[in-house]
Short mmCIF file of C-alpha atoms in Angstrom, two decimals:
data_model
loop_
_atom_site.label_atom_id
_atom_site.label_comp_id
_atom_site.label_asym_id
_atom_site.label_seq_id
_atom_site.Cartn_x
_atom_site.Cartn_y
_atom_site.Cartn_z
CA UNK A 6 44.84 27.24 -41.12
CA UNK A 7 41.95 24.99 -40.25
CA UNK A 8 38.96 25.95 -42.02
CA UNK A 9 35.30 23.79 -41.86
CA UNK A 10 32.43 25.10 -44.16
CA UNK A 11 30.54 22.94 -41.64
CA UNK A 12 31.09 24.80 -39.12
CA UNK A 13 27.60 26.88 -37.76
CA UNK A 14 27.81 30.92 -38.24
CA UNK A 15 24.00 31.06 -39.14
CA UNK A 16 22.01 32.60 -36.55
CA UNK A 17 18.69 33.16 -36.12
CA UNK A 18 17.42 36.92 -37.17
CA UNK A 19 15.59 38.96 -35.22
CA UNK A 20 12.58 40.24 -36.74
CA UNK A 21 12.76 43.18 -34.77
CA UNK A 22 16.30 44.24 -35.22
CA UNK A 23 15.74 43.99 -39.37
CA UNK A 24 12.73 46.40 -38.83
CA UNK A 25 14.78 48.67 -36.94
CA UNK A 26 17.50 48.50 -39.52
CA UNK A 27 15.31 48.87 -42.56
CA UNK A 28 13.54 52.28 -41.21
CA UNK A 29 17.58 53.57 -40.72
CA UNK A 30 17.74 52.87 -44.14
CA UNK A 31 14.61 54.61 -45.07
CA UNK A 32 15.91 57.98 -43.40
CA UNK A 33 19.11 57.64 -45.18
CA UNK A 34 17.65 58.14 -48.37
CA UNK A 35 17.79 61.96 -48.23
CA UNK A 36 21.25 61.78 -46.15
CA UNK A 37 23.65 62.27 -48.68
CA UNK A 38 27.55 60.51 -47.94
CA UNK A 39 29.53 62.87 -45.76
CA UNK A 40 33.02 63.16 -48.10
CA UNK A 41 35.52 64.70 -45.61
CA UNK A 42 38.87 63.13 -45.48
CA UNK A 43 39.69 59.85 -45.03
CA UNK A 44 40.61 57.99 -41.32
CA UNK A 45 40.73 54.58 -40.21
CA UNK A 46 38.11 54.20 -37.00
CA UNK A 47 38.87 53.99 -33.31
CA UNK A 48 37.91 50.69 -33.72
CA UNK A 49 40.08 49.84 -36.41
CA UNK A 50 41.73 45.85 -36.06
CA UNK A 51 44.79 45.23 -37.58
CA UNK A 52 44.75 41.26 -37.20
CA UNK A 53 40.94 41.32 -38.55
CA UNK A 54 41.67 43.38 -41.33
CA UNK A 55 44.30 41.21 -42.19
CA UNK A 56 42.29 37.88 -41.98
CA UNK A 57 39.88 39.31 -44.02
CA UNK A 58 42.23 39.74 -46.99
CA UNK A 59 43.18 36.16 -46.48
CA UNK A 60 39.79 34.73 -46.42
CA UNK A 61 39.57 36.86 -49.61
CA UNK A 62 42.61 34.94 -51.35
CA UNK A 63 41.95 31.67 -50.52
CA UNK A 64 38.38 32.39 -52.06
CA UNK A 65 39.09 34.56 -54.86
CA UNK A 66 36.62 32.76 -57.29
CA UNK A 67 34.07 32.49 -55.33
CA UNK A 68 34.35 35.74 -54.46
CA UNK A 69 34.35 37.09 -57.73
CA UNK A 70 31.26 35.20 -58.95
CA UNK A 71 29.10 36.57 -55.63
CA UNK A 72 30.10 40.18 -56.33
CA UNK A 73 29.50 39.97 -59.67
CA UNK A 74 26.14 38.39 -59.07
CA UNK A 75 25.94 41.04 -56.36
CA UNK A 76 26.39 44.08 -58.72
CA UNK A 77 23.59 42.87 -60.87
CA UNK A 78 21.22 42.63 -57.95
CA UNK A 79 21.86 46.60 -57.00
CA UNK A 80 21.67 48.03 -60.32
CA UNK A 81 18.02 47.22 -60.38
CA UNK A 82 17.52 49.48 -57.21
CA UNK A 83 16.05 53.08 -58.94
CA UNK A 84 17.72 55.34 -57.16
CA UNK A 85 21.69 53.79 -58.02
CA UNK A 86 20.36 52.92 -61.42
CA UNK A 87 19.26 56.59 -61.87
CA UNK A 88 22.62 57.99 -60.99
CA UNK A 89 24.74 55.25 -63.28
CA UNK A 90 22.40 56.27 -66.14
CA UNK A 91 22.99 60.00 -65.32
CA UNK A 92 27.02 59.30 -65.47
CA UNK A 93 26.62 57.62 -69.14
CA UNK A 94 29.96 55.50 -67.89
CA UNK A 95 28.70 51.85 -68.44
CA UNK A 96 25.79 51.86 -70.56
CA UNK A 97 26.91 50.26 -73.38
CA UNK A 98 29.55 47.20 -73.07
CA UNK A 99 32.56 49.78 -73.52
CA UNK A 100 32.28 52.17 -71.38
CA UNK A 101 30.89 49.09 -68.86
CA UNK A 102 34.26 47.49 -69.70
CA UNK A 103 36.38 50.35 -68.36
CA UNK A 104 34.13 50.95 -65.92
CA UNK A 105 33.67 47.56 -63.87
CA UNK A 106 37.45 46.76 -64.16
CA UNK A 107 38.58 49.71 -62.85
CA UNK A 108 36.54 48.87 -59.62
CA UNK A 109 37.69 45.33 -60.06
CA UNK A 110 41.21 47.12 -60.17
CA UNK A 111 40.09 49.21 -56.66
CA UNK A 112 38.71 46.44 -54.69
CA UNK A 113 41.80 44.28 -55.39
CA UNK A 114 44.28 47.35 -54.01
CA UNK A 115 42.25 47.35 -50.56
CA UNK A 116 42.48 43.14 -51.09
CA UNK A 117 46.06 42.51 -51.31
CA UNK A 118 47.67 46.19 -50.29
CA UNK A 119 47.76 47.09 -46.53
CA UNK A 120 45.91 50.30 -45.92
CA UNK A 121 47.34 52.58 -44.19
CA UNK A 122 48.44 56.24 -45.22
CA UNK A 123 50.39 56.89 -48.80
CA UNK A 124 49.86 53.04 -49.60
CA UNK A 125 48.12 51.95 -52.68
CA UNK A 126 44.81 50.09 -50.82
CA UNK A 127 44.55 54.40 -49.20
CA UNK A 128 45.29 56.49 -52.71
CA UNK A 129 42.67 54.55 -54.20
CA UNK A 130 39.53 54.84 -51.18
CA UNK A 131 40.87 58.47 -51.43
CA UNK A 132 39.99 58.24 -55.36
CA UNK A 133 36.58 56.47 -55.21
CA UNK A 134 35.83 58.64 -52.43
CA UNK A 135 36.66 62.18 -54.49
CA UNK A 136 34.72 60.50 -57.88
CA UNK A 137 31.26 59.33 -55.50
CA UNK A 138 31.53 62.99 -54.32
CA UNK A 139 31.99 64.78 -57.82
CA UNK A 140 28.83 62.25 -59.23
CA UNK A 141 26.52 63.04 -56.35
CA UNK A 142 27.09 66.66 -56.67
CA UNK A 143 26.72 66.95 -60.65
CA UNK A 144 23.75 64.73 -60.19
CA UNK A 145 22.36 66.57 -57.41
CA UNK A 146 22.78 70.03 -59.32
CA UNK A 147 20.02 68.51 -62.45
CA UNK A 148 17.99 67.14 -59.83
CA UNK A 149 18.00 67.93 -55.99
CA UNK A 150 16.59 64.49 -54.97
CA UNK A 151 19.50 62.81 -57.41
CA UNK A 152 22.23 62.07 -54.82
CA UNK A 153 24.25 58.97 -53.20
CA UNK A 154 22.48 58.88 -50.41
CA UNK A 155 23.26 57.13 -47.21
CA UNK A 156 21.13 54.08 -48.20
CA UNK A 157 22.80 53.53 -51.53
CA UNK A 158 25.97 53.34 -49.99
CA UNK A 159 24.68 50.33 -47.60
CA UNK A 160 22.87 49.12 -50.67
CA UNK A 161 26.17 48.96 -52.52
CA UNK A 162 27.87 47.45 -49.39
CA UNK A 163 25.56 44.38 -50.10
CA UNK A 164 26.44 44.52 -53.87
CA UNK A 165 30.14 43.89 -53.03
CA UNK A 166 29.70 41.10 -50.04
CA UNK A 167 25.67 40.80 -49.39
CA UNK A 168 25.86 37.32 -51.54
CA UNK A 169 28.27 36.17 -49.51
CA UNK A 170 27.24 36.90 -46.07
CA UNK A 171 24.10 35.27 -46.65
CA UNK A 172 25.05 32.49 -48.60
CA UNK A 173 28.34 31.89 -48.52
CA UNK A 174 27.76 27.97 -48.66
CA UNK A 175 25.92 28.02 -51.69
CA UNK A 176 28.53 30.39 -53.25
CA UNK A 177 31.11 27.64 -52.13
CA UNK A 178 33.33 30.04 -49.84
CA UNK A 179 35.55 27.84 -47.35
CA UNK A 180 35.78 29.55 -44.02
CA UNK A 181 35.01 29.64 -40.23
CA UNK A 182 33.19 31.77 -37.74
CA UNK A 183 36.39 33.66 -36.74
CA UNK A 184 37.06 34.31 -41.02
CA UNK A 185 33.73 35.76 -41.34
CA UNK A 186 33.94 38.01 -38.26
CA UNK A 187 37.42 39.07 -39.78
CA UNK A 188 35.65 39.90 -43.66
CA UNK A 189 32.79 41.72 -42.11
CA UNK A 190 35.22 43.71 -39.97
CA UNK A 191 36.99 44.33 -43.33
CA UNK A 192 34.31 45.58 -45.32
CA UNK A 193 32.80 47.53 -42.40
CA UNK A 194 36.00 49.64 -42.48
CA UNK A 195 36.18 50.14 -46.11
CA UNK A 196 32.60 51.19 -45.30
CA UNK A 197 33.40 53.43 -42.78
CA UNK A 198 36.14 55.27 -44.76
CA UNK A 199 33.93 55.68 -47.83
CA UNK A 200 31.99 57.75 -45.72
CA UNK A 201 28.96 55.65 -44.86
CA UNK A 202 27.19 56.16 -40.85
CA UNK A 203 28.04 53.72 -38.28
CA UNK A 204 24.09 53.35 -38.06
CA UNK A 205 23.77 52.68 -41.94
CA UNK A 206 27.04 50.64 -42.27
CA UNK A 207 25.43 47.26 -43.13
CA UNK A 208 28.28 45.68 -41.83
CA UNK A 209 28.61 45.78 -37.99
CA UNK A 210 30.64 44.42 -34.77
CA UNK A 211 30.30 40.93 -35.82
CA UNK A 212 28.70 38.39 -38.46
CA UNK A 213 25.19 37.69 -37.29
CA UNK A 214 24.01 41.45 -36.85
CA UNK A 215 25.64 41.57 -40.10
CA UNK A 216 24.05 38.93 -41.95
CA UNK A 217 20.66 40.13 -40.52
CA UNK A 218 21.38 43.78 -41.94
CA UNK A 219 21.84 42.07 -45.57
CA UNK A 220 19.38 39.89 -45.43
CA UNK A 221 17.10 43.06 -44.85
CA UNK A 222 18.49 44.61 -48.29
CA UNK A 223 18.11 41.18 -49.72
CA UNK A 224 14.43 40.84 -48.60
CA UNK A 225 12.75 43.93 -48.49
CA UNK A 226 14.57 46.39 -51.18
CA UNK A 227 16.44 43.60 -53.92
CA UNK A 228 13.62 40.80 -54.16
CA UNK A 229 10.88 43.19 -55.36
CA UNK A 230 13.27 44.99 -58.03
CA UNK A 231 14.40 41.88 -59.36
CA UNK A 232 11.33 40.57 -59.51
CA UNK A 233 10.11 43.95 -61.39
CA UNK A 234 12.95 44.21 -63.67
CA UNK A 235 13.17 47.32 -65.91
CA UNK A 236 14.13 47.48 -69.31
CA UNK A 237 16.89 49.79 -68.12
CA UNK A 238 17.86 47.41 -66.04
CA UNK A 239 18.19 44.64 -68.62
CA UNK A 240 20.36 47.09 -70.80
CA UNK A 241 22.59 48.29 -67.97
CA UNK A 242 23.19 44.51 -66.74
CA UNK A 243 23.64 42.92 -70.14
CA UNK A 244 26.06 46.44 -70.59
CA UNK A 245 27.85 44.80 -67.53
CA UNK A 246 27.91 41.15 -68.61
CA UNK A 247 29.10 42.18 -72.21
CA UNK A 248 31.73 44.14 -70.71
CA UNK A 249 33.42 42.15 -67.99
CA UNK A 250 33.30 39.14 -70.86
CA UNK A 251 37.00 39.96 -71.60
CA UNK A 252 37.81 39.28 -67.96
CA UNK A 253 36.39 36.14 -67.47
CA UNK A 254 34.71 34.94 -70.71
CA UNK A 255 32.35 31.97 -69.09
CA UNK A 256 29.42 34.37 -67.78
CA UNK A 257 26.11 35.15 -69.61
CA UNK A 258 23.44 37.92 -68.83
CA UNK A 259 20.21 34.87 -68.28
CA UNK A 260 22.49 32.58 -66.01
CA UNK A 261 23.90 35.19 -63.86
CA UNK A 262 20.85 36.96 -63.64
CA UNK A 263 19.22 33.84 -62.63
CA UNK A 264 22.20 32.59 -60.14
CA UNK A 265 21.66 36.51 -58.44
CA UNK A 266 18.28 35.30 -57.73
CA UNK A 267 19.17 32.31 -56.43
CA UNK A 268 22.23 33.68 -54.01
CA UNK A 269 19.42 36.47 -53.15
CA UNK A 270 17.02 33.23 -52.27
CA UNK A 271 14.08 34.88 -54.78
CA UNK A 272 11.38 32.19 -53.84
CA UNK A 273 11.10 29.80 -57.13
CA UNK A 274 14.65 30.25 -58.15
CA UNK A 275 16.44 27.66 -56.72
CA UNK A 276 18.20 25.04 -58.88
CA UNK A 277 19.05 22.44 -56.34
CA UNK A 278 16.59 21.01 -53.75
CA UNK A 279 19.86 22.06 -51.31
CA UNK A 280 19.06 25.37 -51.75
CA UNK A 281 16.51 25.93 -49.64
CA UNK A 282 18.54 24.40 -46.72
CA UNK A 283 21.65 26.58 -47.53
CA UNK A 284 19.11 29.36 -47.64
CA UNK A 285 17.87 28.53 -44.09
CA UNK A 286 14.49 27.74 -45.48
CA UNK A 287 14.45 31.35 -47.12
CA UNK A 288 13.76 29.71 -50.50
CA UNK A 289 10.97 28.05 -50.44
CA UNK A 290 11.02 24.85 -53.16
CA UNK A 291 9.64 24.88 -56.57
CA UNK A 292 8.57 22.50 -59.24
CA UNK A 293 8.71 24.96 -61.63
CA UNK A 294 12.35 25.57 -63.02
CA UNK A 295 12.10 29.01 -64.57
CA UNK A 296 15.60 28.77 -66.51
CA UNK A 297 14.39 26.16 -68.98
CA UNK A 298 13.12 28.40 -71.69
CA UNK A 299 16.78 29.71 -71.83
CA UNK A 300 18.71 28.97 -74.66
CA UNK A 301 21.22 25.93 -74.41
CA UNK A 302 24.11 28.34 -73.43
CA UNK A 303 22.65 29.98 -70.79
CA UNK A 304 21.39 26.42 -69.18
CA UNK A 305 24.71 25.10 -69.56
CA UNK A 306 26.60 28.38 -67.76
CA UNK A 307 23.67 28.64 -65.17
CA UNK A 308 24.38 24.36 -64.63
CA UNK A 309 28.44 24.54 -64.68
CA UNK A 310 28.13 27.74 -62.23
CA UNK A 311 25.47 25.96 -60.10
CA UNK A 312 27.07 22.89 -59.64
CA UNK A 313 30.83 24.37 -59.29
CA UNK A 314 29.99 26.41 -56.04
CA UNK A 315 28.16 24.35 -54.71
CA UNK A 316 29.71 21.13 -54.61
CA UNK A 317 33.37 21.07 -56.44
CA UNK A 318 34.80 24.31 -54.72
CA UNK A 319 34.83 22.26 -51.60
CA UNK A 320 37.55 20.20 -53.10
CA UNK A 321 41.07 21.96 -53.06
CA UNK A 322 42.75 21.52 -55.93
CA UNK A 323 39.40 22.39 -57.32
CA UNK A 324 39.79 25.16 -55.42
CA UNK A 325 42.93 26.58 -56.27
CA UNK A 326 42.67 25.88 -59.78
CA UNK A 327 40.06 28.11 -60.13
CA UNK A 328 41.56 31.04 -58.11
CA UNK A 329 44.53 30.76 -59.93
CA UNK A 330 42.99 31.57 -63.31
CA UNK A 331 41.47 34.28 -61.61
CA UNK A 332 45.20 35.54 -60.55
CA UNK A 333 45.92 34.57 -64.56
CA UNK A 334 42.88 36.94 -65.94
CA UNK A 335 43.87 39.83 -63.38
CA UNK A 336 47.44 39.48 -65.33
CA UNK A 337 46.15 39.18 -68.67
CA UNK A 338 43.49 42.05 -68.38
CA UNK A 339 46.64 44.21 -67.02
CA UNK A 340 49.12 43.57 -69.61
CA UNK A 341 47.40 41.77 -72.40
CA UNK A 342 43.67 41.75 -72.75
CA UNK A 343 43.47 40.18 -76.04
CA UNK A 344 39.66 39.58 -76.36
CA UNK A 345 38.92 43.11 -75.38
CA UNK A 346 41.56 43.85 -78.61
CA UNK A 347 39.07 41.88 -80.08
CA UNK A 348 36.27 43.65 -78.65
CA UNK A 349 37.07 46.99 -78.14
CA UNK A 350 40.16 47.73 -80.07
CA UNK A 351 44.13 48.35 -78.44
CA UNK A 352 43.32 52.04 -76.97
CA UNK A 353 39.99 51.08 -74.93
CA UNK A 354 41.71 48.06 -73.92
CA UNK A 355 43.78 48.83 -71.31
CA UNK A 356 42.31 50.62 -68.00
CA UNK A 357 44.59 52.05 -65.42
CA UNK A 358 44.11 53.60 -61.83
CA UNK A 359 46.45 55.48 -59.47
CA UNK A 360 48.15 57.07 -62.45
#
C-alpha cells in the first residue's frame, strides 16, 4: 500500500466552526454519557474501520508514544482528574500499573479484533462501557456535579488520538489522506458506541472537521492546564509513568511531560526549529529551551524520543523494528512481565480482561 507522509491532509481551520464546537462542549459538561446498550451506527463502514486498524499496525510505536503523551495531557483537565482521584485506581504506580494496561489491553481488542457482536473488540466496549457507568454514578452519588460528562468523553477522545490528528508528522506516523479519514472513522465509532453525542463526538465525517475539533481541546481546554499544572497532577502522571515503566521501560515523567507539550504545540516547547512548521505555525519559536534544567536522563529520553519520531520513523526498517518490540512488550507484559516481578511482586503482575 502506497503511503506518502508528504502528502497534504492539513487544512485550514475555521475559526468559526472551533467556536461553535467549543460552546457544544461547554453544554456537555452537565450532560452526563447516555449508557444504554451497545450498537454500531447507521453509518457504520466496514472497509474504513478496517483501514483504520491497519494504519494502527503499521504505526504501532508511534501510536503508542502519542497516546501515552495524550493521557498525560487529559489528566490535568479538573473535572477527569477529580473522578480518577475519586476511584483511588492509579494513584500510586501499582494500582496505575493495573490500571493503564488494562486499557492498553482494551484498546488493542478494538485494534486487532473485528467488532461486531460476541467478538472480543464488542465484550470489551461492553465492559468499559458498564465500569464508566458504575464510576459516574458512585461519583455522582458523593457529589451531584461529579459525573463523566459529555465533554470528558470528547476530552478523552483527544487523549487516545488528539496527538495524532494534529501532529501526526511530528509523532512520525506514515500515512495518507484516505488512512486518516479511515482512523478518524475508527475512533468516531468507538466513540459513538461508548456512548458519546454525535454533536460532542470529536471525531466526525472526515479528517479536517476532525482535526479542527482537537485542535479546539488542544487550544482552549489542554494548553492552560498544562501550563497550570497541579500538584495532583504531577502525582497522578508520575503514578502513570512509574507504572507503565514495566511495559516499555525508556519513558520518564520530565521528557514525556515535555514531548505532550510539544505534540500539544504549547508555545515555547518546541525542540526542533521544524516544529513550528509541522505545527502549522501553531508553535511559535523559542530561544529559550525549557528542558535544560532537567537532569541528564530526562534530556537524553526527551532527545532520543524527539529525534526518533521525527526523523528515523520515516525509515522502514526503523520502522518496523520499533513496532515489533512493541508486539514483543505486549507478549512479555501478558505472559512474563519480569520488571513488574521486580516492581510489584508475581500476584500484581499479571492483569487480565474478558475473564
Amino acid at each position: 500500500m502506497h503511503r506518502n507522509n508528504n502528502e497534504s491532509i492539513k487544512a485550514v481551520p475555521s475559526s468559526s466552526d472551533q467556536s461553535y464546537y467549543l460552546k457544544i462542549l461547554d453544554q456537555g459538561a452537565n450532560i452526563s454519557v447516555d449508557y444504554g446498550e451497545i450498537e454500531l451506527p447507521e453509518w457504520y463502514d466496514d472497509e474504513k474501520y478496517r483501514r483504520g486498524q491497519e494504519l494502527f499496525k503499521r504505526n504501532f510505536f508511534a501510536m503508542f508514544v502519542g497516546k501515552l503523551c495524550g493521557l498525560l495531557a487529559i489528566i490535568t483537565v479538573p473535572s477527569i482528574l477529580r473522578v480518577l482521584v475519586h476511584t483511588n485506581q492509579s494513584s500510586e504506580p501499582r494500582t496505575a500499573y493495573r490500571r493503564y494496561l488494562s486499557t492498553i489491553y482494551h484498546t488493542l481488542e478494538w485494534y486487532y479484533e473485528e467488532m461486531k457482536p460476541n467478538s472480543r473488540a464488542w465484550k470489551s466496549v461492553t465492559y468499559v462501557r458498564k465500569t464508566h457507568a458504575g464510576v459516574s454514578r458512585h461519583a455522582s452519588s458523593v457529589d451531584s456535579k461529579m459525573i463523566i460528562s459529555q465533554r470528558d468523553m470528547a476530552i478523552t477522545q483527544f487523549g487516545f488520538i488528539g496527538c495524532i490528528i494534529i501532529n501526526y508528522r511530528m509523532l512520525g506516523v506514515q500515512c495518507d489522506q484516505r488512512d486518516m479519514d479511515a482512523f478518524v472513522h475508527f475512533w468516531r465509532v468507538i466513540g459513538h458506541m461508548m456512548g458519546i453525542e454525535e454533536r460532542f463526538n470529536a471525531c466526525t465525517d472526515c479528517f479536517e472537521t476532525t482535526e479542527q475539533r482537537m485542535l479546539v481541546i488542544a487550544k482552549e481546554i489542554l494548553r492552560p492546564t498544562l501550563l497550570n499544572q497541579t500538584e495532583q497532577f504531577v502525582h497522578m502522571g508520575k503514578a502513570l509513568i512509574d507504572g507503565l515503566w514495566c511495559f516499555n521501560p525508556f519513558i520518564e515523567f520530565d521528557s514525556f511531560t515535555y514531548m505532550t507539550m510539544r505534540l500539544i504545540n504549547v508555545p515555547g516547547y518546541h525542540y526542533f526549529d521544524t516544529d513550528t512548521v509541522h505545527s502549522g505555525g501553531d508553535c511559535e519559536p523559542s530561544k529559550v529551551r525549557r528542558y535544560e534544567h532537567f537532569g541528564y536522563y530526562a534530556r537524553f529520553v526527551l532527545f532520543t524520543m524527539a529525534y526518533l519520531h521525527s526523523f528515523l520513523l520515516r525509515i522502514s526498517v526503523i520502522r518496523w523494528y520499533f513496532n515489533s518490540q512493541m508486539l514483543l512488550a505486549r507478549f512479555l507484559i501478558t505472559y512474563f512481565p519480569f520488571l513488574a516481578f521486580f516492581k510489584f511482586g508475581i500476584r500484581d503482575s499479571y492483569v487480565r480482561i474478558l475473564k
